[in-house]
PDB file of C-alpha atoms in Angstrom:
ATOM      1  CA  UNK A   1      47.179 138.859 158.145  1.00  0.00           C
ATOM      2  CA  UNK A   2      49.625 135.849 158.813  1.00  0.00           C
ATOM      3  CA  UNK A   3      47.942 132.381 157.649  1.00  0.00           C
ATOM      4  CA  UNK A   4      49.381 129.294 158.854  1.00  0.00           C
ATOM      5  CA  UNK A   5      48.699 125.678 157.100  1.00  0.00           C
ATOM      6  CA  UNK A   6      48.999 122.365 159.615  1.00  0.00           C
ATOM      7  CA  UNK A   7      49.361 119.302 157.969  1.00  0.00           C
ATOM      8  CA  UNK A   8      49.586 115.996 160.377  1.00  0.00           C
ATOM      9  CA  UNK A   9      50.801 113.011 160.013  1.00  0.00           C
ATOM     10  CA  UNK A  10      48.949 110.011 158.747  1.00  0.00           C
ATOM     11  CA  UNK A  11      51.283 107.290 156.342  1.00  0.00           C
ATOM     12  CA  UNK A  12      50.762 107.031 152.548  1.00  0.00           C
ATOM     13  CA  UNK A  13      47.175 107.156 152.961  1.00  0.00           C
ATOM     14  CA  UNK A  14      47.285 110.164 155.180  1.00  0.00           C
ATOM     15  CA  UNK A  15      49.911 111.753 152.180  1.00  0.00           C
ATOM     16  CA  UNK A  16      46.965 111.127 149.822  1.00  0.00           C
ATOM     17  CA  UNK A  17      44.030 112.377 151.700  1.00  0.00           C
ATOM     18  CA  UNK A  18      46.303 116.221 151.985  1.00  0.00           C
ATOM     19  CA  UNK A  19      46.602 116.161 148.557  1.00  0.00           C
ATOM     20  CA  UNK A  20      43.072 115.307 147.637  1.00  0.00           C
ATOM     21  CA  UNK A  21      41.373 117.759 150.040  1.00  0.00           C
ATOM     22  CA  UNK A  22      43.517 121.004 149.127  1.00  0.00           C
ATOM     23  CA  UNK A  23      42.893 119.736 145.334  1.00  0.00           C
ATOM     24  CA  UNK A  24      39.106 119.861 146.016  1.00  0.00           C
ATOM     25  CA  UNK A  25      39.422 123.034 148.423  1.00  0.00           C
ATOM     26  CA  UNK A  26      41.434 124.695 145.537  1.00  0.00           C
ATOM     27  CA  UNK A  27      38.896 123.603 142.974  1.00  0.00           C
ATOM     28  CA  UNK A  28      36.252 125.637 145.601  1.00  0.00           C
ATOM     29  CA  UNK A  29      38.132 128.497 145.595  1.00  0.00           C
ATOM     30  CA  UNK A  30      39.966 128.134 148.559  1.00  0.00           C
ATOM     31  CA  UNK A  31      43.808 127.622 148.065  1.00  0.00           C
ATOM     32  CA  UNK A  32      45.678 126.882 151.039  1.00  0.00           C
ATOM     33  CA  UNK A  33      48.621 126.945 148.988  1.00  0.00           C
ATOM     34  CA  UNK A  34      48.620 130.674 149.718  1.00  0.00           C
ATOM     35  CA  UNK A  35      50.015 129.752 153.340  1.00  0.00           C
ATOM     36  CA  UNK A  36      52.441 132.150 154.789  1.00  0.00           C
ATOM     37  CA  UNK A  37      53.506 129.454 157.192  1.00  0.00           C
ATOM     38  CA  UNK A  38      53.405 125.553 156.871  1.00  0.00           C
ATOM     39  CA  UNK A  39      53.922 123.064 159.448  1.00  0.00           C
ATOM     40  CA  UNK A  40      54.440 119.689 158.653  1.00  0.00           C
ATOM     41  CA  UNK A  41      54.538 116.301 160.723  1.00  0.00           C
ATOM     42  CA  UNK A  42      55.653 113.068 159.397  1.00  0.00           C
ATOM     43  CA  UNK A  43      52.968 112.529 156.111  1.00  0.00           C
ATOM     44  CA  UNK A  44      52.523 116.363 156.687  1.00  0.00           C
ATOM     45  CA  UNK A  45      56.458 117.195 156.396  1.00  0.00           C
ATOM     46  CA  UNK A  46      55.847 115.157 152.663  1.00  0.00           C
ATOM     47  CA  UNK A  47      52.955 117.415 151.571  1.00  0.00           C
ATOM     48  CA  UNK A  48      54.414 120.519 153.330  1.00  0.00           C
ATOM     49  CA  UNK A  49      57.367 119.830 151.362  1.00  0.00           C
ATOM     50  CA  UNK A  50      55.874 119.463 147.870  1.00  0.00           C
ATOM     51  CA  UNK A  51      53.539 121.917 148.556  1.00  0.00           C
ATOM     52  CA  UNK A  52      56.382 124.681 149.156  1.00  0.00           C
ATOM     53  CA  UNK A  53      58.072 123.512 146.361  1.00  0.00           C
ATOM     54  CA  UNK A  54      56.064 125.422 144.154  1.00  0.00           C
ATOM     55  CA  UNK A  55      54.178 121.921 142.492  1.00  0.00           C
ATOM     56  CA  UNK A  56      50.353 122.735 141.341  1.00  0.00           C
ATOM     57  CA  UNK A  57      48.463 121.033 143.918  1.00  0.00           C
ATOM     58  CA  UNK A  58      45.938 119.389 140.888  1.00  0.00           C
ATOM     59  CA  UNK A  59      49.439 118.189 139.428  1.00  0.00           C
ATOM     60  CA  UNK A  60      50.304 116.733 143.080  1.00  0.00           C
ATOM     61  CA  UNK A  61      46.570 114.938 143.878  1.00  0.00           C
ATOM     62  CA  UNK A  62      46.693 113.275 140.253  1.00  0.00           C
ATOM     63  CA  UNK A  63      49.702 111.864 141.251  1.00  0.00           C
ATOM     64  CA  UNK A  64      48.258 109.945 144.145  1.00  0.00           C
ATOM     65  CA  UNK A  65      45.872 108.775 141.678  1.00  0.00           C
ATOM     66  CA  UNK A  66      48.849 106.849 139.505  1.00  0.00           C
ATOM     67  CA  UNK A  67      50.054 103.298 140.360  1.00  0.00           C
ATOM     68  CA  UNK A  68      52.164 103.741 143.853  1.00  0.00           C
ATOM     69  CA  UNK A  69      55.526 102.390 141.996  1.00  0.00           C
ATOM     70  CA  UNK A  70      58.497 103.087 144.503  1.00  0.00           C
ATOM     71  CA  UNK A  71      56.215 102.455 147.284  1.00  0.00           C
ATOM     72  CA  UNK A  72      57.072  99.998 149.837  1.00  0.00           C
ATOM     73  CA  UNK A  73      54.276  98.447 151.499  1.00  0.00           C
ATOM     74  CA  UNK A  74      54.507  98.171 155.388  1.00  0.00           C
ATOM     75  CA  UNK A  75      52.364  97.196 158.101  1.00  0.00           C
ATOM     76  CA  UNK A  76      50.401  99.297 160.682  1.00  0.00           C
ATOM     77  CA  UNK A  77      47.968  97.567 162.104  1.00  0.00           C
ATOM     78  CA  UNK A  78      47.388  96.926 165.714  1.00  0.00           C
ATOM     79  CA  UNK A  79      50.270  95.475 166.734  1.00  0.00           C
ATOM     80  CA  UNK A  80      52.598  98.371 165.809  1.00  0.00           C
ATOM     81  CA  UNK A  81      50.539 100.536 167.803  1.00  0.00           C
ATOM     82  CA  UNK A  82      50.634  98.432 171.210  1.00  0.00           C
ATOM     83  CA  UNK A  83      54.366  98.658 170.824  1.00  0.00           C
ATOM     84  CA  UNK A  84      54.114 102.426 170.268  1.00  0.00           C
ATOM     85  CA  UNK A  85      52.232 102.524 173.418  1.00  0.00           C
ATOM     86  CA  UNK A  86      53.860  99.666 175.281  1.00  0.00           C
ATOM     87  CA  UNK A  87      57.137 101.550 174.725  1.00  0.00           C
ATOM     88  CA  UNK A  88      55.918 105.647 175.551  1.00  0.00           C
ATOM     89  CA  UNK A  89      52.554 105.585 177.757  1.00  0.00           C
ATOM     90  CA  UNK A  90      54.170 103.944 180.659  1.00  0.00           C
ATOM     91  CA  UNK A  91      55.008 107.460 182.003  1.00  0.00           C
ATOM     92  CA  UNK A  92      54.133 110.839 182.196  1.00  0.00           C
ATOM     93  CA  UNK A  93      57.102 112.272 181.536  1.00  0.00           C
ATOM     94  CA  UNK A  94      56.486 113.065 177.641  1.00  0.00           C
ATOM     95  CA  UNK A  95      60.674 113.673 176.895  1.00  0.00           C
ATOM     96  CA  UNK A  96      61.089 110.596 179.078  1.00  0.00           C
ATOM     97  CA  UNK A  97      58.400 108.857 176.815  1.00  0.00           C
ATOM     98  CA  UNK A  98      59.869 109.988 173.620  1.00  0.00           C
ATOM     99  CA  UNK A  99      63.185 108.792 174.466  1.00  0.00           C
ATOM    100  CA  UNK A 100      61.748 105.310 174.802  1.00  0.00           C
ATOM    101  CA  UNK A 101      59.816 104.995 171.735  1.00  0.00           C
ATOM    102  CA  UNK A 102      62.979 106.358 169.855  1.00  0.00           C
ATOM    103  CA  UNK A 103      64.857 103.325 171.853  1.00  0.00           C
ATOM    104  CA  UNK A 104      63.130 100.994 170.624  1.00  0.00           C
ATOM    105  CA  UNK A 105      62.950 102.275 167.090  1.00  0.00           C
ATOM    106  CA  UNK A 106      66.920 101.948 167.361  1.00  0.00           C
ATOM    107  CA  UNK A 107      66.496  98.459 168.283  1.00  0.00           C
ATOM    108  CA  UNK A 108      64.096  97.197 165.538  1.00  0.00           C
ATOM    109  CA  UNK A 109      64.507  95.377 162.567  1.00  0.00           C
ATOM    110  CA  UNK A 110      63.851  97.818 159.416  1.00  0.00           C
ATOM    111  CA  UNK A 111      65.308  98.053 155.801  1.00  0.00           C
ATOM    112  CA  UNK A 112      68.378 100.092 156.024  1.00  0.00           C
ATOM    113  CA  UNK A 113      68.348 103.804 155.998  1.00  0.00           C
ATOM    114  CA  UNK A 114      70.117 103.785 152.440  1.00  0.00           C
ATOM    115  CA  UNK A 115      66.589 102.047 150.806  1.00  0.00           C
ATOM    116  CA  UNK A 116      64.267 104.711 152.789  1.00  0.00           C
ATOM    117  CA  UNK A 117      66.050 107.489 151.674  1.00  0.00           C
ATOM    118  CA  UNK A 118      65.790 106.460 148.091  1.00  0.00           C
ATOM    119  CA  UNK A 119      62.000 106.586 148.885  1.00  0.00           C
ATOM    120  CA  UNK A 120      61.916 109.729 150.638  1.00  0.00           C
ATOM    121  CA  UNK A 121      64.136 111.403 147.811  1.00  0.00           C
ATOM    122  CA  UNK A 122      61.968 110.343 145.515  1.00  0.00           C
ATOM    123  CA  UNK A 123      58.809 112.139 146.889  1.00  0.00           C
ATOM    124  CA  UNK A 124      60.411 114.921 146.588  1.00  0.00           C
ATOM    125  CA  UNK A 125      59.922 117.566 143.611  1.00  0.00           C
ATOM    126  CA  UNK A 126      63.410 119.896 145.093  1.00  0.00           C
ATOM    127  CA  UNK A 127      66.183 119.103 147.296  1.00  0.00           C
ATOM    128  CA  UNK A 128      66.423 122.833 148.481  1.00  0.00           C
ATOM    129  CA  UNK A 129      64.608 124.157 151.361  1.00  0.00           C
ATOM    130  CA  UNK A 130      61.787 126.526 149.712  1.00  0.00           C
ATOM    131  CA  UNK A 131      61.526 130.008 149.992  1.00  0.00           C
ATOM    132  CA  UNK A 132      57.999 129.763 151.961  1.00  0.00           C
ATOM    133  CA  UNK A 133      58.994 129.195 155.679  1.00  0.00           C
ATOM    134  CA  UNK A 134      58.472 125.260 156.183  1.00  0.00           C
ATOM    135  CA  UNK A 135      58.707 123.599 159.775  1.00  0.00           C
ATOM    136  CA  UNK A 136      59.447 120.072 159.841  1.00  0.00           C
ATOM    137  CA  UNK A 137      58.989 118.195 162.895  1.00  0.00           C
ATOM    138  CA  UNK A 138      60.415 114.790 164.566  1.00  0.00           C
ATOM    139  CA  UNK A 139      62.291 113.700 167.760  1.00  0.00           C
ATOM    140  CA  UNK A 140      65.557 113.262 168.865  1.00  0.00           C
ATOM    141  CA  UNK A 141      65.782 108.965 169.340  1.00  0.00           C
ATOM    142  CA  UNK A 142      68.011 109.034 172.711  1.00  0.00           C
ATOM    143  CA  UNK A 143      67.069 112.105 174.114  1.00  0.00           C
ATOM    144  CA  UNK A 144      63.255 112.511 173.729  1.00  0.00           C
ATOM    145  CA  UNK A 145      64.044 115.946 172.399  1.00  0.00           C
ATOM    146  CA  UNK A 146      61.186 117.492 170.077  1.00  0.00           C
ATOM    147  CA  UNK A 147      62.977 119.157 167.331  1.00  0.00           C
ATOM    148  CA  UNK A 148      62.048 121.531 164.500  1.00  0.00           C
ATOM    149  CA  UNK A 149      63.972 121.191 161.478  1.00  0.00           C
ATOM    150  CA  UNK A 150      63.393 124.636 158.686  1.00  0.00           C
ATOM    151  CA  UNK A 151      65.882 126.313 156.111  1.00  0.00           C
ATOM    152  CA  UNK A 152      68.019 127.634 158.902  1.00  0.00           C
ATOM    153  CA  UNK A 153      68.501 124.423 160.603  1.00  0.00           C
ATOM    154  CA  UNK A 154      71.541 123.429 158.458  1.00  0.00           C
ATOM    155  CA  UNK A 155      70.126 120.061 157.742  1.00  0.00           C
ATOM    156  CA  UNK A 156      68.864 118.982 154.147  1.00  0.00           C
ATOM    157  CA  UNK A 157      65.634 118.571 153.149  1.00  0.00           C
ATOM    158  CA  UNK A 158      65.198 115.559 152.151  1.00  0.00           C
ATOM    159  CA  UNK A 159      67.438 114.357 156.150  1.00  0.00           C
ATOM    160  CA  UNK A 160      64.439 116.014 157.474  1.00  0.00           C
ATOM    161  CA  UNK A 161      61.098 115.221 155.926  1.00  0.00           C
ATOM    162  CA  UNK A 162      62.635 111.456 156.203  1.00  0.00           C
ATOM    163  CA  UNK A 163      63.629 111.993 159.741  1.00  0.00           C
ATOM    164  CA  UNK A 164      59.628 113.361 160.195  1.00  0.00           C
ATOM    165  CA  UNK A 165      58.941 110.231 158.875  1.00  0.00           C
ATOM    166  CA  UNK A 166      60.652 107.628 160.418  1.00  0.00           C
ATOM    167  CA  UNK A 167      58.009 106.099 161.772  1.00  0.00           C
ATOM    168  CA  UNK A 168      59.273 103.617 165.172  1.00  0.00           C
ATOM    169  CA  UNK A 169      59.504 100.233 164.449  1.00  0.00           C
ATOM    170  CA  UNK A 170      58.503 100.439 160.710  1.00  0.00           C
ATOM    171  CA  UNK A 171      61.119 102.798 158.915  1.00  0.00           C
ATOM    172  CA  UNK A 172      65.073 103.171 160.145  1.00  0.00           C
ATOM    173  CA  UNK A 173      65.916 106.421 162.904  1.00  0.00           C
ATOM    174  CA  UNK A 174      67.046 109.167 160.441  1.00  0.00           C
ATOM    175  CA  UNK A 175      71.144 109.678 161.220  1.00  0.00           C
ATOM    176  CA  UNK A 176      72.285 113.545 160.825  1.00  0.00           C
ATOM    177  CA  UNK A 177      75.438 114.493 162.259  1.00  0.00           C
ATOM    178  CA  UNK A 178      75.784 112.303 165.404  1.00  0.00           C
ATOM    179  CA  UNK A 179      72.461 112.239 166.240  1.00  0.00           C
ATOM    180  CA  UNK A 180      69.010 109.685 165.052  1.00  0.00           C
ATOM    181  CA  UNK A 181      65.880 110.898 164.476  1.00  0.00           C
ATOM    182  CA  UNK A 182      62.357 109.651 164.561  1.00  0.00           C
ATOM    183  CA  UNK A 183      59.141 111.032 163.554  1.00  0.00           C
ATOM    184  CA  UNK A 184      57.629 113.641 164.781  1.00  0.00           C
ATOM    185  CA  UNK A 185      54.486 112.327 165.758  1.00  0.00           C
ATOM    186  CA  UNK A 186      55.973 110.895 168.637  1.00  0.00           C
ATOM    187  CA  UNK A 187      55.545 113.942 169.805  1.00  0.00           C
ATOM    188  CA  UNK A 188      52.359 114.724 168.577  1.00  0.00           C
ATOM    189  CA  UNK A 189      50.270 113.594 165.561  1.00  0.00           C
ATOM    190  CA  UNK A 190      49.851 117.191 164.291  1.00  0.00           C
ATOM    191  CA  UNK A 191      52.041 119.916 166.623  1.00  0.00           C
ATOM    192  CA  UNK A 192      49.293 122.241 165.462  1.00  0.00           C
ATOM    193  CA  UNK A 193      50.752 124.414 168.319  1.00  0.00           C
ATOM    194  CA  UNK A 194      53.690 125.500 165.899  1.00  0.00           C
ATOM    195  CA  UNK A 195      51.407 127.729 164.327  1.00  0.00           C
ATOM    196  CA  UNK A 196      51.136 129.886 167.572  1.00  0.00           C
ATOM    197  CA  UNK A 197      51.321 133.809 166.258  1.00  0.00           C
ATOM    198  CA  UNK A 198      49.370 133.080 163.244  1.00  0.00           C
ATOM    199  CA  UNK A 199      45.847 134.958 162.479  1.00  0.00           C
ATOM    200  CA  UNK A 200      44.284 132.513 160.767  1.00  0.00           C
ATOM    201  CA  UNK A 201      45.213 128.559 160.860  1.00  0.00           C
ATOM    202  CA  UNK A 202      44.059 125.575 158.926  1.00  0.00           C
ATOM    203  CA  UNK A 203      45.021 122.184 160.327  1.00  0.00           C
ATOM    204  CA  UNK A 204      44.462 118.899 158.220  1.00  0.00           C
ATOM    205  CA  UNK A 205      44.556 115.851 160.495  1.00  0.00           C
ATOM    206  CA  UNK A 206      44.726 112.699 159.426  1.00  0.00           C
ATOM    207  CA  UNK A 207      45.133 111.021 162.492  1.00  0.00           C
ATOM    208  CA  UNK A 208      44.041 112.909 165.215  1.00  0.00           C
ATOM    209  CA  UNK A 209      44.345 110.574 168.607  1.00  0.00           C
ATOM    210  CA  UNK A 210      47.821 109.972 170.520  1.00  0.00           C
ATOM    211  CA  UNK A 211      49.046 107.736 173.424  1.00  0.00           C
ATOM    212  CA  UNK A 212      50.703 108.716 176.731  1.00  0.00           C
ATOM    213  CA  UNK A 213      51.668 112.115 177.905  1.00  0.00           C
ATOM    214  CA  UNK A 214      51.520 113.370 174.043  1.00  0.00           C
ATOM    215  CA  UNK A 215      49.733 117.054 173.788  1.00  0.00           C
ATOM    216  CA  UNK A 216      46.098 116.358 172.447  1.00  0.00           C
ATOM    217  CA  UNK A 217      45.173 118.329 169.715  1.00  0.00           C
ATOM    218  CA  UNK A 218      42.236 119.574 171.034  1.00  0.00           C
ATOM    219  CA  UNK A 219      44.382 121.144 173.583  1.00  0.00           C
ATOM    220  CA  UNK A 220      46.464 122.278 171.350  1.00  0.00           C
ATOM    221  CA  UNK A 221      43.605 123.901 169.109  1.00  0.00           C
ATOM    222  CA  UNK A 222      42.163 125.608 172.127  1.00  0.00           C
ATOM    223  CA  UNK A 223      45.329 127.349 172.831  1.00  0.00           C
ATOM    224  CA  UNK A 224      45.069 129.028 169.359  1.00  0.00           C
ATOM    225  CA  UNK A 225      41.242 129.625 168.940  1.00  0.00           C
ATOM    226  CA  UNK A 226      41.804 131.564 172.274  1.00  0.00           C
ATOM    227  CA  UNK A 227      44.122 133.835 169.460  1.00  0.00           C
ATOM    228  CA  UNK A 228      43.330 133.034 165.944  1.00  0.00           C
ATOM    229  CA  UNK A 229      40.597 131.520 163.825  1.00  0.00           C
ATOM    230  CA  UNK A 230      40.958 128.337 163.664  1.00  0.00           C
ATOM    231  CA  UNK A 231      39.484 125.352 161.100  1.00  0.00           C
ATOM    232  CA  UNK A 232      40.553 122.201 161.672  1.00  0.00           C
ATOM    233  CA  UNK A 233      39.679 119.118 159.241  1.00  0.00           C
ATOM    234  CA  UNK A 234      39.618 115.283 159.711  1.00  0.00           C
ATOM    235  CA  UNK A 235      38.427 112.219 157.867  1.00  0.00           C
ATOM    236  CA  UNK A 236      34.694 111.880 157.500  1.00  0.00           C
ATOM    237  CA  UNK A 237      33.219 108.447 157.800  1.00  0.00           C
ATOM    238  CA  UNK A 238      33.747 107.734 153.895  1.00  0.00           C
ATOM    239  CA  UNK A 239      37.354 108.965 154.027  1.00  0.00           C
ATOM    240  CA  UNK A 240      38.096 106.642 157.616  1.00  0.00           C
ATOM    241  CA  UNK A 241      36.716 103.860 155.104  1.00  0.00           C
ATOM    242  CA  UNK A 242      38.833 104.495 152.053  1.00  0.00           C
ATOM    243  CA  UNK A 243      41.991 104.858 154.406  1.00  0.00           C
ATOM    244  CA  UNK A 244      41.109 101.614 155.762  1.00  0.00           C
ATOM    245  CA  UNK A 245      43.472 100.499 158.701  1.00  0.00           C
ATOM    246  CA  UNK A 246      47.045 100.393 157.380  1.00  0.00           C
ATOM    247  CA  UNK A 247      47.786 103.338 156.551  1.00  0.00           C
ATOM    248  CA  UNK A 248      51.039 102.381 155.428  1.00  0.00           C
ATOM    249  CA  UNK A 249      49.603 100.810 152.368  1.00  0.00           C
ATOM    250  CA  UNK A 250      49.955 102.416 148.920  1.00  0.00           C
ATOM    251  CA  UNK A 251      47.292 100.300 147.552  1.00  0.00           C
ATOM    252  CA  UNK A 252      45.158 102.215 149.528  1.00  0.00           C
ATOM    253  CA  UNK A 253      46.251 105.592 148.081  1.00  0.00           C
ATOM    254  CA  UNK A 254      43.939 106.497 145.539  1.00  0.00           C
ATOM    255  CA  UNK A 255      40.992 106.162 147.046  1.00  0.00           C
ATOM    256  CA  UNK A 256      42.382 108.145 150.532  1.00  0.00           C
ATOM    257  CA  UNK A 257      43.216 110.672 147.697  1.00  0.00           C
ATOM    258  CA  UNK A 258      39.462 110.423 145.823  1.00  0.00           C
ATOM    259  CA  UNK A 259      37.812 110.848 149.632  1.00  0.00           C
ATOM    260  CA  UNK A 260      39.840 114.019 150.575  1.00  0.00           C
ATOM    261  CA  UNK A 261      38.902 115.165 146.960  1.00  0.00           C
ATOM    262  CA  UNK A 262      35.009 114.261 147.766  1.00  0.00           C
ATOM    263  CA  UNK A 263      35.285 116.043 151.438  1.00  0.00           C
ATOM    264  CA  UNK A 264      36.306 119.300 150.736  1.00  0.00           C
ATOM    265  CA  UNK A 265      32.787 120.210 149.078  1.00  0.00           C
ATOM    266  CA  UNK A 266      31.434 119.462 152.753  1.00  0.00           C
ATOM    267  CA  UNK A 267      33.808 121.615 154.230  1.00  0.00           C
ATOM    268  CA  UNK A 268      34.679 124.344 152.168  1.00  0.00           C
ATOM    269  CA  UNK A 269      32.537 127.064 153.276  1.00  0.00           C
ATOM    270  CA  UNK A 270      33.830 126.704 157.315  1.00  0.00           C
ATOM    271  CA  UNK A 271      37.458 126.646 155.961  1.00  0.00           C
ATOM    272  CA  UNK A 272      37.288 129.424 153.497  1.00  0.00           C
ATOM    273  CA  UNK A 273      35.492 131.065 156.595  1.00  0.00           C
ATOM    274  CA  UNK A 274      38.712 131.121 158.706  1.00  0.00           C
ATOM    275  CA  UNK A 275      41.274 131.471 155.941  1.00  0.00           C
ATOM    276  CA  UNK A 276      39.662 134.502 153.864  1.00  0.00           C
TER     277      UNK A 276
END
């Protein structure tokens, strides 16, 4: 039986809210940890990351509980998001799309890659790729290309989950080789269908609406149900209301983490139903 864990993206908050809902699950009995496959986009590529690394998930949601020091605040209201759309859902050409958010992420004014990395780094419990097979998403800035970063790729760890979450506009294109990257929720806010081949598949969504020609998720969790048992898990109203709307603010990360915590006693018994 091959079990796959999805984790989406969703900003600092969306970091916390992972970490608080597979503490609570794992407090229930049901530890995703276990995972024979995790996929991770942008927030998700964070968790995904730590979560491989071998770091007890209880150890990893206290920590969102702990002043965010190293944190940089940023905005993500509104406005960012009619520039997301402005720039990708004037076609249907999704490659074509991606290419133009990732142009104008080129063309924005962010702190230089140097300071992100720091942050990124510092997320981090290992440097090395883990032993678990990881999948790490984001998107090639000039060509639109949707790429998939693991411990094959020749790429570091810490190039990747940054590049995953580099979000346009906000945080700097990720440089590897010749190439920039941006997150991989250009392409789509989860790429739950990554997991295809798996028996039984957990997605945690965060965010769980796109723009444009993106795949919808609901699409995408169709195509596996019609294969695999599938549970997938978004904010309840409380959790939408501790996130708040940034959720690129670190203030806001405790109590994202607390609500995740708090949900998983709703939904334990439908997740532990699909993941055995």
């Amino acid at each position: 039986m091959t079990r796959a864990l999805v984790l989406g993206g969703g900003g600092v908050t969306g970091v916390a809210w992972e970490w608080g809902l597979l503490a609570g699950l794992a407090q229930r009995g049901v530890v995703l940890a276990d995972a024979d496959l995790v996929v991770g986009t942008s927030a998700g590529s964070v968790v995904g990351a730590q979560l491989c690394s071998g770091r007890p998930v209880r150890e990893s949601y206290e920590a969102q509980l702990a002043a965010p020091t190293g944190e940089v605040a940023a905005r993500f209201g509104w406005p960012a998001v009619a520039r997301l759309v402005w720039a990708g859902g004037r076609t249907r050409d999704a490659v074509r799309a991606r290419a133009r958010v990732g142009a104008m992420a080129v063309a924005a004014r962010t702190p230089s890659e140097a300071s992100r990395r720091a942050v990124i780094e510092a997320r981090l419990p290992a440097r090395q790729w883990p032993a678990r097979r990881l999948l790490v998403t984001a998107v090639d800035a000039t060509s639109g290309e949707f790429v998939v970063f693991n411990a094959a790729s020749g790429v570091s760890l810490v190039d990747a989950v940054g590049a995953s979450c580099a979000v346009p506009g906000v945080w700097p294109p990720v440089t590897i080789g010749d190439r920039r990257y941006v997150d991989g929720g250009v392409r789509s806010v989860v790429n739950a269908d990554l997991a295809a081949g798996a028996e039984r598949v957990v997605v945690l969504a965060p965010v769980t609406s796109g723009f444009g020609p993106m795949p919808r998720l609901s699409a995408q969790v169709a195509a596996l149900r019609s294969v695999a048992r599938v549970a997938v898990v978004s904010p309840n109203r409380a959790a939408r209301a501790a996130i708040g709307r940034n959720v690129l603010d670190p203030a806001r990360r405790a109590a994202a983490a607390r609500a995740g915590f708090a949900q998983a006693e709703a939904v334990a018994a439908d997740v532990a139903g699909v993941w055995g």
